[in-house]
Amino acid sequence: MIVRILGEGQWEVPEDAVASLNTLDDRVEQAVSQGDQAQLTLALSELLDEVRSVGTPVPDDQLADSDLILPDVDSSLSEVEGLLADSSEGLIPG
Amino acid sequence: MAGLFQRMSLIFRAKADKTLDKYEDPRQTLDYSYQRQLELLQKVRRGVADVATSRKRIELQANGLSTQADKLTQQAQKALEVGREDLAREALTRRSGLQQQLTDLQAQHAQLQGEEEKLVRASQRLQAKVDAFRTKKETIKATYSAAEAQSRIGEAFSGISEEMGDVGLAVQRAEDKTLQLQARAGAIDELLASGALDDASGTSKDDITLELEQLASTSDVEDELSRMKASIGQGPSGGTQAIGGGQAPAIESQPTQQAPARARSLEDVERDLQGQPAPYEQQPSQPNAGDLR
């Protein structure tokens, strides 16, 4: 599956590696629902490190949809919420 | 996995779909989208230039502050050499204020450098994707035949849309950070301009420098005086030999009695020339005169 890290690009992650990402991902979700910034940063940095280590970068000239989009490591809670709120028109030019 | 982050990718895709639906002929979407991609590329490049400008400005300010800090250290050293601990303390207090500003600036500089690197990389990535999209666009247009082309357009379009959304976010973020930093940089410029931090060019003299120079000129006067005293002390003794022995004791006793009185009056003249009250009376109020903050 293709995973995008916002601001960094896309990684092709093998399906069998997804399970190991799941545990880390649960912690990110938990942090967001609890509104815990420190926890979010910590969980995100571990999750992103894992994606970078198990995945292979998608070449720059390849156009592909991502199955999953992860915020970058220094995203704030409000930024993640803002992305999900889908309120800002013009985020996607086109 | 990730209900949350799957939702995020769906949002990107939904936006792309919405744009696609706006046009009856999908080929129009390709052309329109390509235009928007080129515009975004321009915007990213401007963003990189803006961030670089801000970074350079911060570098200049940091250099100014650190020159100033060095100068204050030297001043403290000089003040101690002439036994003015109060002046030395004042100089070091100001220096620690500057040091704080400098540390903040350095942290911001590192942050900005990070943003700049990210944007440069994003702009390279977008350039490659835009090139890929252009190639694809032409192929699709040439082989355009109903449903198949339609799905290929969808693929290319949502792929580039996601990339543009991502890069768009990065630009936005860099712009926000740059704006914040510019406000701060402006505040420091104002501070420097107001003279509170003293210009690093050294064209204007701060009160510590003035006082140190006064001390230096006072001690120059003392040196000069003692040189004069010494030469006078020798002069008359040479004269007495020529004139005769009887008057010698009286002349020799004169310089030692008059020297202190003469030294004081010369200092007074010096003060009058500078149009300032006696430096030593000014001391207590001086350290507070130029406020740092």
CSV table of C-alpha atoms in Angstrom, one decimal:
chain,number,residue,atom,x,y,z
A,1,MET,CA,0.0,0.0,0.0
A,2,ILE,CA,1.1,3.6,-0.6
A,3,VAL,CA,1.5,5.8,2.4
A,4,ARG,CA,2.1,9.5,2.2
A,5,ILE,CA,3.8,11.5,4.9
A,6,LEU,CA,2.7,15.1,4.6
A,7,GLY,CA,5.5,17.3,3.4
A,8,GLU,CA,7.8,14.4,2.7
A,9,GLY,CA,6.3,12.3,-0.1
A,10,GLN,CA,5.1,8.8,-0.6
A,11,TRP,CA,6.3,5.3,0.5
A,12,GLU,CA,5.4,1.9,-0.8
A,13,VAL,CA,4.8,-0.2,2.2
A,14,PRO,CA,4.5,-4.0,1.8
A,15,GLU,CA,1.1,-5.4,3.0
A,16,ASP,CA,2.7,-7.7,5.6
A,17,ALA,CA,4.4,-4.7,7.3
A,18,VAL,CA,1.0,-3.0,7.8
A,19,ALA,CA,0.2,-5.1,10.9
A,20,SER,CA,3.2,-3.8,12.8
A,21,LEU,CA,2.3,-0.3,11.9
A,22,ASN,CA,-1.2,-0.8,13.3
A,23,THR,CA,0.0,-0.9,17.0
A,24,LEU,CA,1.8,2.4,16.5
A,25,ASP,CA,-1.2,3.8,14.7
A,26,ASP,CA,-3.5,3.0,17.5
A,27,ARG,CA,-1.4,5.2,19.8
A,28,VAL,CA,-1.6,8.1,17.4
A,29,GLU,CA,-5.4,7.8,17.2
A,30,GLN,CA,-5.6,7.6,21.0
A,31,ALA,CA,-3.4,10.7,21.4
A,32,VAL,CA,-5.6,12.6,19.0
A,33,SER,CA,-8.8,11.6,20.7
A,34,GLN,CA,-7.4,12.5,24.1
A,35,GLY,CA,-6.0,15.8,22.9
A,36,ASP,CA,-2.5,14.9,24.2
A,37,GLN,CA,0.1,16.8,22.1
A,38,ALA,CA,3.2,15.3,23.7
A,39,GLN,CA,1.8,11.8,23.1
A,40,LEU,CA,0.8,12.7,19.6
A,41,THR,CA,4.3,13.9,18.7
A,42,LEU,CA,5.9,10.8,20.2
A,43,ALA,CA,3.6,8.3,18.6
A,44,LEU,CA,3.8,10.1,15.2
A,45,SER,CA,7.6,10.1,15.2
A,46,GLU,CA,7.7,6.4,15.9
A,47,LEU,CA,5.1,5.6,13.3
A,48,LEU,CA,6.8,7.7,10.7
A,49,ASP,CA,10.2,6.2,11.4
A,50,GLU,CA,8.6,2.8,11.0
A,51,VAL,CA,7.1,3.7,7.6
A,52,ARG,CA,10.4,5.1,6.4
A,53,SER,CA,12.3,2.0,7.5
A,54,VAL,CA,9.9,-0.7,6.1
A,55,GLY,CA,8.8,1.3,3.0
A,56,THR,CA,10.5,2.2,-0.2
A,57,PRO,CA,10.1,5.8,-1.5
A,58,VAL,CA,7.8,6.2,-4.5
A,59,PRO,CA,9.8,7.7,-7.4
A,60,ASP,CA,9.1,11.5,-7.9
A,61,ASP,CA,7.8,11.0,-11.4
A,62,GLN,CA,5.2,8.5,-10.5
A,63,LEU,CA,1.6,9.7,-10.0
A,64,ALA,CA,-0.3,7.6,-7.5
A,65,ASP,CA,-3.0,7.9,-4.9
A,66,SER,CA,-2.1,7.2,-1.4
A,67,ASP,CA,-4.1,4.7,0.7
A,68,LEU,CA,-3.1,6.4,3.8
A,69,ILE,CA,-2.0,9.9,4.7
A,70,LEU,CA,0.0,10.6,7.8
A,71,PRO,CA,0.6,14.1,9.2
A,72,ASP,CA,4.3,15.1,9.6
A,73,VAL,CA,6.0,14.7,12.9
A,74,ASP,CA,5.6,18.3,14.1
A,75,SER,CA,1.9,18.5,13.4
A,76,SER,CA,-0.1,20.0,16.2
A,77,LEU,CA,-3.4,18.6,17.4
A,78,SER,CA,-5.2,21.5,15.9
A,79,GLU,CA,-3.5,21.0,12.5
A,80,VAL,CA,-4.6,17.4,12.4
A,81,GLU,CA,-8.1,18.4,13.4
A,82,GLY,CA,-8.1,21.1,10.8
A,83,LEU,CA,-7.1,18.6,8.1
A,84,LEU,CA,-10.0,16.4,9.1
A,85,ALA,CA,-12.5,19.2,9.4
A,86,ASP,CA,-12.1,19.6,5.7
A,87,SER,CA,-13.2,23.2,5.9
A,88,SER,CA,-10.3,24.9,4.1
A,89,GLU,CA,-11.3,25.1,0.4
A,90,GLY,CA,-8.3,25.6,-1.8
A,91,LEU,CA,-6.2,23.1,0.0
A,92,ILE,CA,-6.3,21.1,-3.2
A,93,PRO,CA,-5.8,23.4,-6.1
A,94,GLY,CA,-7.3,22.0,-9.2
B,1,MET,CA,-5.8,0.5,9.8
B,2,ALA,CA,-6.2,4.1,10.9
B,3,GLY,CA,-9.8,5.2,10.5
B,4,LEU,CA,-8.5,8.7,11.2
B,5,PHE,CA,-5.8,8.8,8.5
B,6,GLN,CA,-7.8,6.9,6.0
B,7,ARG,CA,-10.3,9.6,6.3
B,8,MET,CA,-7.6,12.1,5.5
B,9,SER,CA,-6.7,10.4,2.2
B,10,LEU,CA,-10.4,10.2,1.4
B,11,ILE,CA,-10.7,13.9,1.9
B,12,PHE,CA,-7.9,14.5,-0.6
B,13,ARG,CA,-9.6,12.2,-3.1
B,14,ALA,CA,-13.0,13.6,-2.6
B,15,LYS,CA,-11.7,17.0,-3.5
B,16,ALA,CA,-10.1,15.8,-6.6
B,17,ASP,CA,-13.4,14.0,-7.6
B,18,LYS,CA,-15.3,17.1,-7.0
B,19,THR,CA,-13.1,19.1,-9.3
B,20,LEU,CA,-13.3,16.4,-12.0
B,21,ASP,CA,-17.1,16.5,-11.9
B,22,LYS,CA,-17.1,20.1,-12.7
B,23,TYR,CA,-16.2,19.5,-16.3
B,24,GLU,CA,-18.2,17.6,-18.9
B,25,ASP,CA,-15.2,16.9,-21.0
B,26,PRO,CA,-12.4,15.4,-18.7
B,27,ARG,CA,-9.8,16.6,-21.1
B,28,GLN,CA,-10.6,20.2,-20.1
B,29,THR,CA,-9.8,19.1,-16.5
B,30,LEU,CA,-6.4,18.0,-17.6
B,31,ASP,CA,-5.5,21.3,-19.2
B,32,TYR,CA,-7.0,23.3,-16.3
B,33,SER,CA,-5.2,21.2,-13.8
B,34,TYR,CA,-1.9,21.5,-15.6
B,35,GLN,CA,-2.3,25.3,-15.4
B,36,ARG,CA,-2.9,25.1,-11.7
B,37,GLN,CA,0.1,22.9,-11.3
B,38,LEU,CA,2.3,25.4,-13.0
B,39,GLU,CA,0.9,28.2,-10.8
B,40,LEU,CA,1.6,26.1,-7.7
B,41,LEU,CA,5.1,25.5,-8.8
B,42,GLN,CA,5.6,29.2,-9.1
B,43,LYS,CA,4.2,29.7,-5.7
B,44,VAL,CA,6.5,27.1,-4.2
B,45,ARG,CA,9.5,28.8,-5.8
B,46,ARG,CA,8.4,32.1,-4.4
B,47,GLY,CA,8.0,30.4,-1.0
B,48,VAL,CA,11.5,29.1,-1.1
B,49,ALA,CA,12.8,32.6,-2.0
B,50,ASP,CA,10.8,34.2,0.9
B,51,VAL,CA,12.1,31.7,3.4
B,52,ALA,CA,15.7,32.2,2.2
B,53,THR,CA,15.3,36.0,2.5
B,54,SER,CA,14.0,35.7,6.1
B,55,ARG,CA,16.8,33.3,6.9
B,56,LYS,CA,19.4,35.7,5.6
B,57,ARG,CA,17.9,38.5,7.6
B,58,ILE,CA,18.1,36.5,10.8
B,59,GLU,CA,21.7,35.6,10.0
B,60,LEU,CA,22.5,39.3,9.7
B,61,GLN,CA,20.8,40.1,12.9
B,62,ALA,CA,22.5,37.3,14.8
B,63,ASN,CA,25.8,38.5,13.5
B,64,GLY,CA,25.0,42.0,14.8
B,65,LEU,CA,24.0,40.7,18.2
B,66,SER,CA,27.0,38.6,18.5
B,67,THR,CA,29.4,41.4,17.6
B,68,GLN,CA,27.6,43.5,20.2
B,69,ALA,CA,28.0,40.8,22.8
B,70,ASP,CA,31.7,40.5,22.0
B,71,LYS,CA,32.1,44.3,22.4
B,72,LEU,CA,30.4,44.2,25.8
B,73,THR,CA,32.7,41.4,26.9
B,74,GLN,CA,35.7,43.6,25.9
B,75,GLN,CA,34.2,46.6,27.7
B,76,ALA,CA,33.7,44.5,30.9
B,77,GLN,CA,37.4,43.5,30.6
B,78,LYS,CA,38.5,47.1,30.2
B,79,ALA,CA,36.3,48.3,33.0
B,80,LEU,CA,37.8,45.7,35.3
B,81,GLU,CA,41.3,46.7,34.3
B,82,VAL,CA,40.7,50.2,35.5
B,83,GLY,CA,39.0,48.9,38.6
B,84,ARG,CA,35.4,49.8,37.7
B,85,GLU,CA,33.6,46.6,38.8
B,86,ASP,CA,30.2,48.4,38.6
B,87,LEU,CA,30.7,49.2,34.9
B,88,ALA,CA,31.9,45.7,34.2
B,89,ARG,CA,28.9,44.3,35.9
B,90,GLU,CA,26.6,46.5,33.8
B,91,ALA,CA,28.3,45.5,30.6
B,92,LEU,CA,28.0,41.8,31.5
B,93,THR,CA,24.3,42.2,32.5
B,94,ARG,CA,23.6,43.7,29.1
B,95,ARG,CA,25.5,41.0,27.4
B,96,SER,CA,23.4,38.3,29.0
B,97,GLY,CA,20.3,40.1,27.7
B,98,LEU,CA,21.8,40.0,24.2
B,99,GLN,CA,22.8,36.4,24.7
B,100,GLN,CA,19.2,35.5,25.3
B,101,GLN,CA,18.0,37.2,22.1
B,102,LEU,CA,20.8,35.5,20.2
B,103,THR,CA,19.9,32.0,21.5
B,104,ASP,CA,16.2,32.6,20.4
B,105,LEU,CA,17.4,33.8,17.0
B,106,GLN,CA,19.6,30.8,16.5
B,107,ALA,CA,16.7,28.4,17.3
B,108,GLN,CA,14.5,30.2,14.8
B,109,HIS,CA,17.3,30.1,12.2
B,110,ALA,CA,17.5,26.4,12.5
B,111,GLN,CA,13.7,26.1,12.2
B,112,LEU,CA,13.7,28.2,9.1
B,113,GLN,CA,16.5,26.3,7.6
B,114,GLY,CA,14.4,23.1,8.1
B,115,GLU,CA,11.4,24.7,6.4
B,116,GLU,CA,13.6,25.9,3.5
B,117,GLU,CA,15.0,22.4,2.9
B,118,LYS,CA,11.6,20.9,3.0
B,119,LEU,CA,10.2,23.4,0.5
B,120,VAL,CA,13.2,22.9,-1.8
B,121,ARG,CA,12.6,19.2,-1.7
B,122,ALA,CA,8.8,19.6,-2.2
B,123,SER,CA,9.4,21.9,-5.2
B,124,GLN,CA,11.7,19.3,-6.8
B,125,ARG,CA,9.1,16.6,-6.2
B,126,LEU,CA,6.3,18.6,-7.6
B,127,GLN,CA,8.4,19.5,-10.6
B,128,ALA,CA,8.9,15.8,-11.4
B,129,LYS,CA,5.2,15.1,-10.9
B,130,VAL,CA,4.1,17.9,-13.0
B,131,ASP,CA,6.4,16.7,-15.8
B,132,ALA,CA,5.0,13.2,-15.4
B,133,PHE,CA,1.5,14.6,-15.5
B,134,ARG,CA,2.2,16.6,-18.7
B,135,THR,CA,3.4,13.5,-20.5
B,136,LYS,CA,0.4,11.5,-19.3
B,137,LYS,CA,-2.0,14.3,-20.3
B,138,GLU,CA,-0.7,14.3,-23.9
B,139,THR,CA,-0.9,10.5,-24.1
B,140,ILE,CA,-4.5,10.5,-22.7
B,141,LYS,CA,-5.5,13.2,-25.1
B,142,ALA,CA,-4.1,11.4,-28.1
B,143,THR,CA,-5.8,8.1,-27.2
B,144,TYR,CA,-8.9,9.6,-25.9
B,145,SER,CA,-11.7,7.0,-26.2
B,146,ALA,CA,-14.5,7.1,-23.7
B,147,ALA,CA,-14.5,5.1,-20.6
B,148,GLU,CA,-10.9,3.8,-20.5
B,149,ALA,CA,-9.4,7.3,-20.9
B,150,GLN,CA,-11.9,8.5,-18.3
B,151,SER,CA,-10.4,6.2,-15.6
B,152,ARG,CA,-6.8,7.0,-16.6
B,153,ILE,CA,-7.6,10.7,-16.3
B,154,GLY,CA,-9.1,10.0,-12.8
B,155,GLU,CA,-5.9,8.2,-11.8
B,156,ALA,CA,-3.5,10.9,-13.0
B,157,PHE,CA,-5.6,13.6,-11.7
B,158,SER,CA,-6.1,12.4,-8.2
B,159,GLY,CA,-2.4,11.5,-8.0
B,160,ILE,CA,-1.3,15.0,-8.8
B,161,SER,CA,-4.1,16.6,-6.8
B,162,GLU,CA,-2.9,14.8,-3.7
B,163,GLU,CA,0.7,16.0,-4.3
B,164,MET,CA,-0.5,19.5,-4.9
B,165,GLY,CA,-2.6,19.4,-1.7
B,166,ASP,CA,0.4,18.3,0.2
B,167,VAL,CA,2.8,20.8,-1.3
B,168,GLY,CA,0.1,23.5,-0.9
B,169,LEU,CA,0.1,22.7,2.8
B,170,ALA,CA,3.8,22.9,3.1
B,171,VAL,CA,3.9,26.3,1.4
B,172,GLN,CA,1.1,27.5,3.7
B,173,ARG,CA,3.0,26.4,6.7
B,174,ALA,CA,6.3,27.9,5.6
B,175,GLU,CA,4.5,31.2,4.9
B,176,ASP,CA,3.0,31.2,8.4
B,177,LYS,CA,6.3,30.6,10.0
B,178,THR,CA,8.0,33.1,7.9
B,179,LEU,CA,5.4,35.8,8.8
B,180,GLN,CA,5.9,35.1,12.5
B,181,LEU,CA,9.6,35.4,12.2
B,182,GLN,CA,9.4,38.5,10.1
B,183,ALA,CA,7.4,40.2,12.8
B,184,ARG,CA,10.0,39.2,15.4
B,185,ALA,CA,12.9,40.3,13.1
B,186,GLY,CA,11.1,43.6,12.7
B,187,ALA,CA,10.9,44.0,16.5
B,188,ILE,CA,14.7,43.4,16.8
B,189,ASP,CA,15.4,45.8,14.0
B,190,GLU,CA,13.4,48.5,15.8
B,191,LEU,CA,15.2,47.7,19.0
B,192,LEU,CA,18.6,48.1,17.2
B,193,ALA,CA,17.4,51.3,15.5
B,194,SER,CA,16.2,52.8,18.8
B,195,GLY,CA,19.7,52.6,20.1
B,196,ALA,CA,18.7,50.5,23.1
B,197,LEU,CA,20.9,47.7,21.8
B,198,ASP,CA,23.4,50.0,20.1
B,199,ASP,CA,24.2,49.7,16.5
B,200,ALA,CA,26.7,47.0,15.7
B,201,SER,CA,28.3,49.3,13.1
B,202,GLY,CA,29.7,51.2,16.1
B,203,THR,CA,28.9,54.6,14.8
B,204,SER,CA,27.1,55.7,17.9
B,205,LYS,CA,28.8,55.3,21.3
B,206,ASP,CA,27.0,53.8,24.2
B,207,ASP,CA,27.3,55.1,27.8
B,208,ILE,CA,29.7,52.4,28.9
B,209,THR,CA,32.1,53.2,26.0
B,210,LEU,CA,31.8,56.9,26.9
B,211,GLU,CA,32.6,56.3,30.5
B,212,LEU,CA,35.5,54.0,29.7
B,213,GLU,CA,36.9,56.6,27.3
B,214,GLN,CA,36.6,59.2,30.0
B,215,LEU,CA,38.5,57.0,32.4
B,216,ALA,CA,41.1,56.4,29.8
B,217,SER,CA,41.5,60.1,29.0
B,218,THR,CA,41.7,60.8,32.8
B,219,SER,CA,44.5,58.4,33.2
B,220,ASP,CA,46.2,59.8,30.1
B,221,VAL,CA,46.0,63.2,31.8
B,222,GLU,CA,47.6,61.6,34.9
B,223,ASP,CA,50.3,60.1,32.8
B,224,GLU,CA,51.0,63.3,31.1
B,225,LEU,CA,51.0,65.1,34.4
B,226,SER,CA,53.5,62.8,36.0
B,227,ARG,CA,55.7,63.1,32.9
B,228,MET,CA,55.5,66.8,33.2
B,229,LYS,CA,56.2,66.7,36.9
B,230,ALA,CA,59.2,64.5,36.2
B,231,SER,CA,60.6,66.8,33.6
B,232,ILE,CA,60.0,69.9,35.8
B,233,GLY,CA,61.6,68.1,38.6
B,234,GLN,CA,64.7,67.6,36.4
B,235,GLY,CA,64.5,71.0,34.7
B,236,PRO,CA,64.9,73.2,37.8
B,237,SER,CA,67.6,71.0,39.2
B,238,GLY,CA,69.5,71.6,36.0
B,239,GLY,CA,68.8,75.3,36.3
B,240,THR,CA,69.8,75.6,39.9
B,241,GLN,CA,73.3,74.4,39.0
B,242,ALA,CA,73.5,77.2,36.5
B,243,ILE,CA,72.0,80.0,38.7
B,244,GLY,CA,73.6,79.1,42.0
B,245,GLY,CA,73.3,77.0,45.1
B,246,GLY,CA,71.5,79.4,47.4
B,247,GLN,CA,68.0,79.2,45.8
B,248,ALA,CA,67.9,75.6,45.1
B,249,PRO,CA,66.0,74.3,48.2
B,250,ALA,CA,63.1,76.6,47.7
B,251,ILE,CA,62.6,75.7,44.1
B,252,GLU,CA,62.9,72.0,44.7
B,253,SER,CA,60.2,72.1,47.4
B,254,GLN,CA,57.7,73.9,45.1
B,255,PRO,CA,56.8,71.2,42.7
B,256,THR,CA,55.9,68.6,45.3
B,257,GLN,CA,53.6,71.1,47.1
B,258,GLN,CA,51.9,72.3,44.0
B,259,ALA,CA,51.6,69.1,42.0
B,260,PRO,CA,48.3,67.9,43.5
B,261,ALA,CA,46.6,71.3,43.1
B,262,ARG,CA,47.7,71.5,39.5
B,263,ALA,CA,46.5,68.0,38.7
B,264,ARG,CA,43.0,68.9,40.0
B,265,SER,CA,42.8,72.1,38.0
B,266,LEU,CA,43.8,70.3,34.8
B,267,GLU,CA,41.1,67.8,35.3
B,268,ASP,CA,38.6,70.6,35.8
B,269,VAL,CA,39.7,72.2,32.5
B,270,GLU,CA,39.3,68.9,30.8
B,271,ARG,CA,35.8,68.6,32.1
B,272,ASP,CA,34.9,72.1,31.1
B,273,LEU,CA,36.2,71.3,27.6
B,274,GLN,CA,33.9,68.3,27.4
B,275,GLY,CA,31.0,70.3,28.8
B,276,GLN,CA,30.3,67.6,31.3
B,277,PRO,CA,30.1,67.5,35.1
B,278,ALA,CA,32.8,65.6,37.0
B,279,PRO,CA,32.7,62.0,35.8
B,280,TYR,CA,32.9,60.5,39.3
B,281,GLU,CA,29.8,62.3,40.4
B,282,GLN,CA,27.9,60.8,37.5
B,283,GLN,CA,28.7,57.2,38.2
B,284,PRO,CA,25.8,56.0,40.4
B,285,SER,CA,23.1,57.0,37.8
B,286,GLN,CA,25.0,55.9,34.7
B,287,PRO,CA,24.6,52.2,34.7
B,288,ASN,CA,20.8,52.6,34.6
B,289,ALA,CA,20.8,55.3,32.0
B,290,GLY,CA,20.7,53.1,28.9
B,291,ASP,CA,18.0,50.5,29.4
B,292,LEU,CA,18.4,47.3,27.6
B,293,ARG,CA,14.9,46.0,27.5
